[in-house]
C-alpha atoms as one frame of an Amber mdcrd trajectory, in Angstrom:
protein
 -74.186 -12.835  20.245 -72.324 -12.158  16.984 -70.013 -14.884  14.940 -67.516
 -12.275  15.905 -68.348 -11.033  19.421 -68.357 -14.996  20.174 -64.789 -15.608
  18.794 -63.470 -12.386  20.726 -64.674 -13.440  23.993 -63.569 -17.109  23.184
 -60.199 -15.767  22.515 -60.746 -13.384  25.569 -60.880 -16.684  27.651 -58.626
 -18.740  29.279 -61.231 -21.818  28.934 -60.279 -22.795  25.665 -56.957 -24.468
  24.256 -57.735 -24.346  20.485 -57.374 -20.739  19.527 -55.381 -18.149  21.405
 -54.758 -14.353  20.030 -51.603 -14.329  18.007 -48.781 -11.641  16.955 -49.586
  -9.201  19.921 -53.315  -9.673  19.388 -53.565  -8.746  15.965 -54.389 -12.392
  14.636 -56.411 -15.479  15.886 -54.641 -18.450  15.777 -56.428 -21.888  15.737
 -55.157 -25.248  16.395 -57.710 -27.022  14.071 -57.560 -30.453  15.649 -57.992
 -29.323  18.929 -60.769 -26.696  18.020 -62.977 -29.578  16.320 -62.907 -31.645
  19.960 -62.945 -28.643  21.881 -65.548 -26.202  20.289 -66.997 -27.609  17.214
 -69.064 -31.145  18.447 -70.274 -29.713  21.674 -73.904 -30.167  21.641 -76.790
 -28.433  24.108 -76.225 -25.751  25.773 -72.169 -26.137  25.588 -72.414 -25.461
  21.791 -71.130 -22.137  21.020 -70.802 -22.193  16.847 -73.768 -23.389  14.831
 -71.970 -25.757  12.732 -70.215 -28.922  13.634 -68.014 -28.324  10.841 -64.363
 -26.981  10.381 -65.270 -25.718   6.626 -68.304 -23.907   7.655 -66.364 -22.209
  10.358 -63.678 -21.077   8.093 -66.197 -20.332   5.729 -68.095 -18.015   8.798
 -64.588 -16.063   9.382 -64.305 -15.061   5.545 -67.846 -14.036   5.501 -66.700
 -11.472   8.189 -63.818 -10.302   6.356 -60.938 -12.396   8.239 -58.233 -13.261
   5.682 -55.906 -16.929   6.108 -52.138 -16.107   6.700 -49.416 -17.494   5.589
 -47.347 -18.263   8.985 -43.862 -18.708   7.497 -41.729 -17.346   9.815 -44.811
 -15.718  11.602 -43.798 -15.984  15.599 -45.571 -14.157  18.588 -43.233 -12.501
  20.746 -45.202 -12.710  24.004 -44.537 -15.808  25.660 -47.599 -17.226  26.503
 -48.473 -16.858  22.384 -45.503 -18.711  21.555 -45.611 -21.597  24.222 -49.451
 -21.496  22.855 -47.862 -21.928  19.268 -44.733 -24.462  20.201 -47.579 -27.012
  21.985 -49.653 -27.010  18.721 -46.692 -27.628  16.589 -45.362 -30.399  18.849
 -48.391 -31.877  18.765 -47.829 -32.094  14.838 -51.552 -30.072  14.600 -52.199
 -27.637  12.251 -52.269 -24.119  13.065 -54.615 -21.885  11.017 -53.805 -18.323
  11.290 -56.371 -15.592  10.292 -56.359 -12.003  10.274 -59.103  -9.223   9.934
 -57.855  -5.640  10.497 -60.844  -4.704  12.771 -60.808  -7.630  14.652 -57.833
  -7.301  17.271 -57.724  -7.827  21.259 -56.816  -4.042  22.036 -59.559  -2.974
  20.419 -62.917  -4.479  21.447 -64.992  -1.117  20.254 -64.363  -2.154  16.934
 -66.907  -5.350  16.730 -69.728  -3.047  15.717 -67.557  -2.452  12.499 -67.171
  -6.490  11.872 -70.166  -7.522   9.645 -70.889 -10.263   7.610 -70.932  -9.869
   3.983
């Protein structure tokens, strides 16, 4: 699978703590403490990223076009996004948000558009 089509269906999952859709599915949210033990130093055939490293992975989503946001005053309304967002912050973990217009959980067609640069 795709860098992309991997992080949709990860965020299509209920499996994984460490990044959740975000603003009505528009953004991916990542709580990068949690995404290291969860996702990133799996080995075998639980390893779903190539890299064991947060700074590659970042550097993966900007290669496909996905943008850091600022998340002042940036709140989901649905409330499984915000008690998803209100756990990461209590736990005093950053929260990475990201955003790529063609990458967005009502619109799964749209992968084929998301290429690496």
């Amino acid at each position: 699978l795709s860098f992309p089509r991997k992080l949709w269906k990860m965020l299509d999952s209920d499996r994984f703590q460490s990044v959740w859709w975000s603003q009505g599915g528009k953004y991916v949210a990542i709580n990068e403490g949690l995404f290291r033990e969860e996702v990133l130093v799996k080995e075998g055939p639980l390893r779903i990223f190539r890299t064991q490293k947060m700074k590659s992975f970042i550097r993966q989503l900007q290669k496909y076009g996905f943008r850091k946001v600022q998340t002042d005053g940036l709140r989901s309304a649905s409330l499984p996004e915000f008690l998803a967002e209100e756990a990461a912050a209590s736990a005093h973990s950053q929260v990475l948000h990201y955003y790529n217009p063609i990458f967005s959980r009502d619109h799964p067609h749209l992968l084929e558009k998301c290429r690496r640069r």
